GROMACS .gro file of C-alpha atoms in nm:
model
  261
    1MET     CA    1  -1.680   0.273   0.321
    2ARG     CA    2  -1.413  -0.007   0.374
    3GLY     CA    3  -1.544  -0.298   0.562
    4ARG     CA    4  -1.236  -0.291   0.803
    5LEU     CA    5  -0.954  -0.052   0.865
    6ASP     CA    6  -0.636  -0.147   1.029
    7CYS     CA    7  -0.456   0.151   1.200
    8ALA     CA    8  -0.127   0.142   1.394
    9ILE     CA    9  -0.075   0.350   1.696
   10LEU     CA   10   0.269   0.527   1.700
   11ALA     CA   11   0.303   0.662   2.057
   12PRO     CA   12   0.672   0.660   2.181
   13GLY     CA   13   0.670   0.716   2.550
   14ARG     CA   14   0.294   0.677   2.564
   15GLU     CA   15   0.257   0.302   2.572
   16ASP     CA   16  -0.001   0.284   2.840
   17TRP     CA   17  -0.233   0.530   2.628
   18ALA     CA   18  -0.173   0.319   2.330
   19ALA     CA   19  -0.240  -0.009   2.502
   20ALA     CA   20  -0.569   0.120   2.624
   21LEU     CA   21  -0.701   0.202   2.275
   22ARG     CA   22  -0.569  -0.127   2.115
   23GLY     CA   23  -0.822  -0.366   1.983
   24PRO     CA   24  -1.156  -0.348   1.774
   25HIS     CA   25  -1.375  -0.030   1.777
   26LEU     CA   26  -1.713   0.035   1.606
   27GLY     CA   27  -1.786  -0.326   1.595
   28GLY     CA   28  -1.465  -0.430   1.448
   29ARG     CA   29  -1.460  -0.194   1.160
   30LEU     CA   30  -1.183  -0.001   1.306
   31MET     CA   31  -0.892  -0.209   1.439
   32LEU     CA   32  -0.628  -0.023   1.638
   33HIS     CA   33  -0.287  -0.192   1.666
   34VAL     CA   34   0.028  -0.143   1.886
   35PRO     CA   35   0.326  -0.244   1.662
   36PRO     CA   36   0.514  -0.520   1.834
   37HIS     CA   37   0.866  -0.360   1.775
   38PRO     CA   38   0.991  -0.114   2.036
   39GLN     CA   39   0.897   0.257   1.969
   40GLY     CA   40   1.182   0.434   2.147
   41THR     CA   41   1.175   0.728   1.923
   42ALA     CA   42   0.958   0.893   1.658
   43GLN     CA   43   1.211   0.796   1.393
   44GLU     CA   44   1.203   0.434   1.517
   45ALA     CA   45   0.835   0.425   1.522
   46LEU     CA   46   0.801   0.555   1.153
   47ALA     CA   47   1.089   0.300   1.056
   48ASP     CA   48   0.871  -0.007   1.148
   49PRO     CA   49   0.906  -0.238   0.855
   50ALA     CA   50   0.544  -0.342   0.899
   51LEU     CA   51   0.425   0.012   0.787
   52ALA     CA   52   0.636  -0.005   0.471
   53ARG     CA   53   0.510  -0.355   0.375
   54GLY     CA   54   0.147  -0.257   0.401
   55ARG     CA   55   0.060  -0.439   0.723
   56TYR     CA   56  -0.167  -0.155   0.831
   57ASP     CA   57  -0.404   0.079   0.620
   58ALA     CA   58  -0.274   0.380   0.823
   59ALA     CA   59  -0.108   0.507   1.137
   60LEU     CA   60  -0.209   0.732   1.419
   61LEU     CA   61   0.075   0.916   1.584
   62TYR     CA   62   0.056   1.078   1.924
   63ALA     CA   63   0.207   1.440   1.927
   64ASP     CA   64   0.210   1.675   2.212
   65GLU     CA   65   0.431   1.974   2.312
   66SER     CA   66   0.715   1.738   2.438
   67SER     CA   67   0.726   1.519   2.121
   68ILE     CA   68   0.638   1.785   1.847
   69ARG     CA   69   1.003   1.866   1.777
   70GLU     CA   70   1.114   1.496   1.740
   71TRP     CA   71   0.803   1.423   1.506
   72ARG     CA   72   0.900   1.718   1.290
   73THR     CA   73   1.255   1.585   1.253
   74ALA     CA   74   1.148   1.215   1.187
   75LEU     CA   75   0.894   1.325   0.914
   76ALA     CA   76   1.141   1.572   0.758
   77ALA     CA   77   1.386   1.290   0.730
   78LEU     CA   78   1.120   1.103   0.521
   79ALA     CA   79   1.119   1.388   0.249
   80GLY     CA   80   0.752   1.379   0.199
   81ARG     CA   81   0.732   0.999   0.161
   82PRO     CA   82   0.574   0.870   0.479
   83PRO     CA   83   0.545   0.477   0.497
   84THR     CA   84   0.166   0.481   0.506
   85VAL     CA   85  -0.122   0.715   0.568
   86LEU     CA   86  -0.043   0.920   0.880
   87LEU     CA   87  -0.298   1.106   1.106
   88VAL     CA   88  -0.186   1.306   1.399
   89TYR     CA   89  -0.348   1.273   1.744
   90ALA     CA   90  -0.280   1.647   1.830
   91VAL     CA   91  -0.273   1.683   2.207
   92GLY     CA   92  -0.263   2.052   2.315
   93LEU     CA   93  -0.092   2.159   1.987
   94ARG     CA   94  -0.123   2.503   1.830
   95ALA     CA   95  -0.249   2.535   1.470
   96GLN     CA   96   0.093   2.602   1.339
   97ALA     CA   97   0.235   2.297   1.502
   98VAL     CA   98  -0.035   2.080   1.346
   99GLY     CA   99   0.030   2.258   1.020
  100ASP     CA  100   0.390   2.177   1.037
  101LEU     CA  101   0.323   1.802   1.072
  102THR     CA  102   0.070   1.808   0.774
  103ALA     CA  103   0.303   1.993   0.552
  104LEU     CA  104   0.577   1.726   0.635
  105GLY     CA  105   0.346   1.434   0.521
  106ALA     CA  106   0.065   1.394   0.781
  107ALA     CA  107  -0.276   1.351   0.590
  108ASP     CA  108  -0.505   1.490   0.861
  109PHE     CA  109  -0.530   1.528   1.249
  110VAL     CA  110  -0.776   1.469   1.537
  111ARG     CA  111  -0.790   1.619   1.875
  112PRO     CA  112  -0.880   1.480   2.221
  113PRO     CA  113  -1.092   1.322   2.342
  114PHE     CA  114  -1.042   1.017   2.134
  115CYS     CA  115  -1.335   0.946   1.915
  116PRO     CA  116  -1.334   0.630   1.709
  117GLU     CA  117  -1.614   0.763   1.483
  118GLU     CA  118  -1.416   1.071   1.397
  119LEU     CA  119  -1.098   0.895   1.355
  120ARG     CA  120  -1.274   0.632   1.120
  121ALA     CA  121  -1.420   0.915   0.916
  122ARG     CA  122  -1.105   1.107   0.875
  123LEU     CA  123  -0.911   0.806   0.791
  124ASP     CA  124  -1.167   0.701   0.511
  125GLN     CA  125  -1.142   1.056   0.382
  126ALA     CA  126  -0.772   1.056   0.375
  127LEU     CA  127  -0.755   0.705   0.197
  128ASN     CA  128  -1.005   0.820  -0.068
  129ARG     CA  129  -0.821   1.142  -0.139
  130LEU     CA  130  -0.482   0.961  -0.177
  131ALA     CA  131  -0.574   0.717  -0.444
  132PRO     CA  132  -0.649   0.964  -0.745
  133ALA     CA  133  -0.356   1.176  -0.656
  134CYS     CA  134  -0.125   0.885  -0.675
  135LEU     CA  135  -0.247   0.776  -1.025
  136ALA     CA  136  -0.080   1.096  -1.161
  137GLU     CA  137   0.258   1.034  -1.011
  138PRO     CA  138   0.535   0.968  -1.281
  139ALA     CA  139   0.612   0.587  -1.284
  140PRO     CA  140   0.961   0.468  -1.189
  141ALA     CA  141   1.123   0.191  -1.404
  142TYR     CA  142   0.959  -0.144  -1.360
  143GLY     CA  143   0.880  -0.464  -1.553
  144ALA     CA  144   1.165  -0.554  -1.778
  145GLY     CA  145   1.384  -0.281  -1.668
  146ALA     CA  146   1.329  -0.321  -1.292
  147PRO     CA  147   1.627  -0.441  -1.076
  148GLY     CA  148   1.605  -0.835  -1.038
  149ALA     CA  149   1.371  -0.857  -1.344
  150ALA     CA  150   1.540  -1.078  -1.623
  151ALA     CA  151   1.457  -0.953  -1.962
  152GLY     CA  152   1.226  -1.181  -2.158
  153THR     CA  153   1.129  -1.381  -1.853
  154ARG     CA  154   0.831  -1.395  -1.615
  155PRO     CA  155   0.804  -1.630  -1.314
  156SER     CA  156   0.531  -1.893  -1.338
  157PRO     CA  157   0.297  -2.048  -1.098
  158ALA     CA  158   0.402  -2.410  -0.988
  159GLY     CA  159   0.268  -2.664  -1.240
  160ALA     CA  160   0.211  -2.406  -1.526
  161PRO     CA  161   0.531  -2.364  -1.734
  162GLU     CA  162   0.505  -2.084  -1.979
  163PRO     CA  163   0.719  -1.967  -2.277
  164PRO     CA  164   0.914  -1.658  -2.229
  165ALA     CA  165   0.720  -1.339  -2.293
  166THR     CA  166   0.818  -1.155  -2.619
  167GLU     CA  167   0.972  -0.803  -2.622
  168ALA     CA  168   0.645  -0.669  -2.754
  169GLU     CA  169   0.450  -0.823  -2.458
  170LEU     CA  170   0.702  -0.709  -2.219
  171ALA     CA  171   0.661  -0.356  -2.335
  172PHE     CA  172   0.290  -0.386  -2.340
  173CYS     CA  173   0.289  -0.521  -1.975
  174ASP     CA  174   0.518  -0.228  -1.861
  175THR     CA  175   0.252   0.021  -1.962
  176ILE     CA  176  -0.052  -0.186  -1.878
  177LEU     CA  177  -0.190   0.069  -1.624
  178ASP     CA  178  -0.221   0.322  -1.921
  179ARG     CA  179  -0.400   0.110  -2.154
  180THR     CA  180  -0.765   0.139  -2.260
  181GLY     CA  181  -1.020  -0.123  -2.221
  182ASN     CA  182  -1.010  -0.215  -2.592
  183GLU     CA  183  -0.634  -0.248  -2.577
  184LEU     CA  184  -0.647  -0.482  -2.286
  185GLU     CA  185  -0.921  -0.687  -2.458
  186ALA     CA  186  -0.709  -0.720  -2.768
  187TYR     CA  187  -0.418  -0.825  -2.562
  188ALA     CA  188  -0.611  -1.099  -2.387
  189VAL     CA  189  -0.763  -1.219  -2.725
  190ALA     CA  190  -0.414  -1.230  -2.869
  191LEU     CA  191  -0.286  -1.437  -2.567
  192ALA     CA  192  -0.600  -1.659  -2.575
  193MET     CA  193  -0.553  -1.747  -2.946
  194GLN     CA  194  -0.187  -1.812  -2.887
  195ARG     CA  195  -0.268  -2.072  -2.619
  196ALA     CA  196  -0.553  -2.212  -2.819
  197THR     CA  197  -0.319  -2.354  -3.088
  198SER     CA  198  -0.145  -2.568  -2.823
  199ARG     CA  199  -0.294  -2.894  -2.691
  200GLU     CA  200  -0.387  -2.736  -2.341
  201SER     CA  201  -0.728  -2.769  -2.216
  202PHE     CA  202  -0.949  -2.437  -2.200
  203ARG     CA  203  -0.903  -2.431  -1.833
  204ALA     CA  204  -0.507  -2.450  -1.841
  205ALA     CA  205  -0.506  -2.195  -2.117
  206LYS     CA  206  -0.737  -1.963  -1.937
  207GLY     CA  207  -0.520  -2.003  -1.620
  208GLN     CA  208  -0.212  -1.891  -1.797
  209VAL     CA  209  -0.384  -1.586  -1.952
  210VAL     CA  210  -0.509  -1.476  -1.625
  211ALA     CA  211  -0.183  -1.536  -1.456
  212ARG     CA  212   0.006  -1.331  -1.706
  213PHE     CA  213  -0.241  -1.039  -1.665
  214GLU     CA  214  -0.225  -1.056  -1.282
  215ARG     CA  215   0.168  -1.059  -1.275
  216ALA     CA  216   0.180  -0.765  -1.524
  217TYR     CA  217  -0.064  -0.570  -1.335
  218ILE     CA  218   0.078  -0.626  -0.990
  219ARG     CA  219   0.426  -0.539  -1.119
  220ALA     CA  220   0.302  -0.218  -1.285
  221ALA     CA  221   0.106  -0.115  -0.977
  222LEU     CA  222   0.409  -0.165  -0.747
  223GLY     CA  223   0.631   0.031  -0.983
  224ARG     CA  224   0.390   0.307  -1.003
  225HIS     CA  225   0.394   0.349  -0.624
  226GLY     CA  226   0.753   0.271  -0.554
  227GLY     CA  227   0.689  -0.078  -0.399
  228ASN     CA  228   0.441   0.044  -0.154
  229ILE     CA  229   0.184  -0.247  -0.119
  230THR     CA  230  -0.084  -0.033   0.047
  231LEU     CA  231  -0.083   0.236  -0.221
  232ALA     CA  232  -0.073  -0.020  -0.487
  233ALA     CA  233  -0.362  -0.227  -0.346
  234ARG     CA  234  -0.564   0.098  -0.312
  235MET     CA  235  -0.515   0.193  -0.663
  236ALA     CA  236  -0.617  -0.160  -0.788
  237GLN     CA  237  -0.923  -0.129  -0.550
  238LYS     CA  238  -0.842  -0.450  -0.390
  239HIS     CA  239  -0.806  -0.519  -0.021
  240ARG     CA  240  -0.444  -0.497   0.096
  241ARG     CA  241  -0.465  -0.872   0.203
  242ALA     CA  242  -0.599  -0.977  -0.123
  243PHE     CA  243  -0.329  -0.793  -0.312
  244TRP     CA  244  -0.060  -0.945  -0.084
  245ALA     CA  245  -0.200  -1.290  -0.151
  246LEU     CA  246  -0.160  -1.239  -0.524
  247MET     CA  247   0.200  -1.118  -0.477
  248ARG     CA  248   0.277  -1.448  -0.281
  249LYS     CA  249   0.103  -1.659  -0.548
  250HIS     CA  250   0.332  -1.515  -0.821
  251ASP     CA  251   0.651  -1.478  -0.618
  252ILE     CA  252   0.659  -1.094  -0.658
  253ASP     CA  253   0.895  -0.923  -0.430
  254PRO     CA  254   0.821  -0.553  -0.381
  255ALA     CA  255   1.176  -0.471  -0.284
  256PRO     CA  256   1.311  -0.401  -0.635
  257TYR     CA  257   1.039  -0.143  -0.704
  258ARG     CA  258   1.122   0.066  -0.392
  259THR     CA  259   1.261   0.390  -0.499
  260ASP     CA  260   1.451   0.453  -0.180
  261GLU     CA  261   1.663   0.134  -0.198
   0.00000   0.00000   0.00000
């Protein structure tokens, strides 16, 4: 079970209900957030940039008889690609209405009265189910062929200039998620031997080898998941914040990997 789970509340027209739930639950292991941007409609709520950037692990959307049609329309417009893991807080909805929302991309649902234990359990189950399924998705173009990535180059951390990567290295990095442990070890050994022939210290050489691996892995993970930071971090089994910190460290922008741009 994750130490902390951040969940956004998407409840257009139900701001009082959402505000009453906002804050820590279960000793802080479940944090409910009300996005700062106005949520006038269901479509506006789902379009919040913070959802696509991975600010939250998941989102809970409030759906009742008065809003079900709007949620159907908003989810249908996403064509099965919700910005994050979605759970439905189904208030007085019939089974078919709930089924419609799950068929359109919602991962699960809970019913009133609100129970943080149930919500936490269902969110954990939804997140655990999602990662293996995403590994099987076809990978879009990334790495050397991704928009904004110049062939033969990789950005370097400040103070650590590196020679351009070879075509063979670029090809390897583009498929790094599909490599075996032996292949990754051989790659690391080759890079280490290359750096050892220079006059760099062990520490500097090690830092460059690790940095190259981190950049290749992060780019490949973002490419595999269409630039979705939450899904990429989950696949890497790293916390979203730690994954985001690595992206900042290597100046990696997820925008070129998003398939809807």
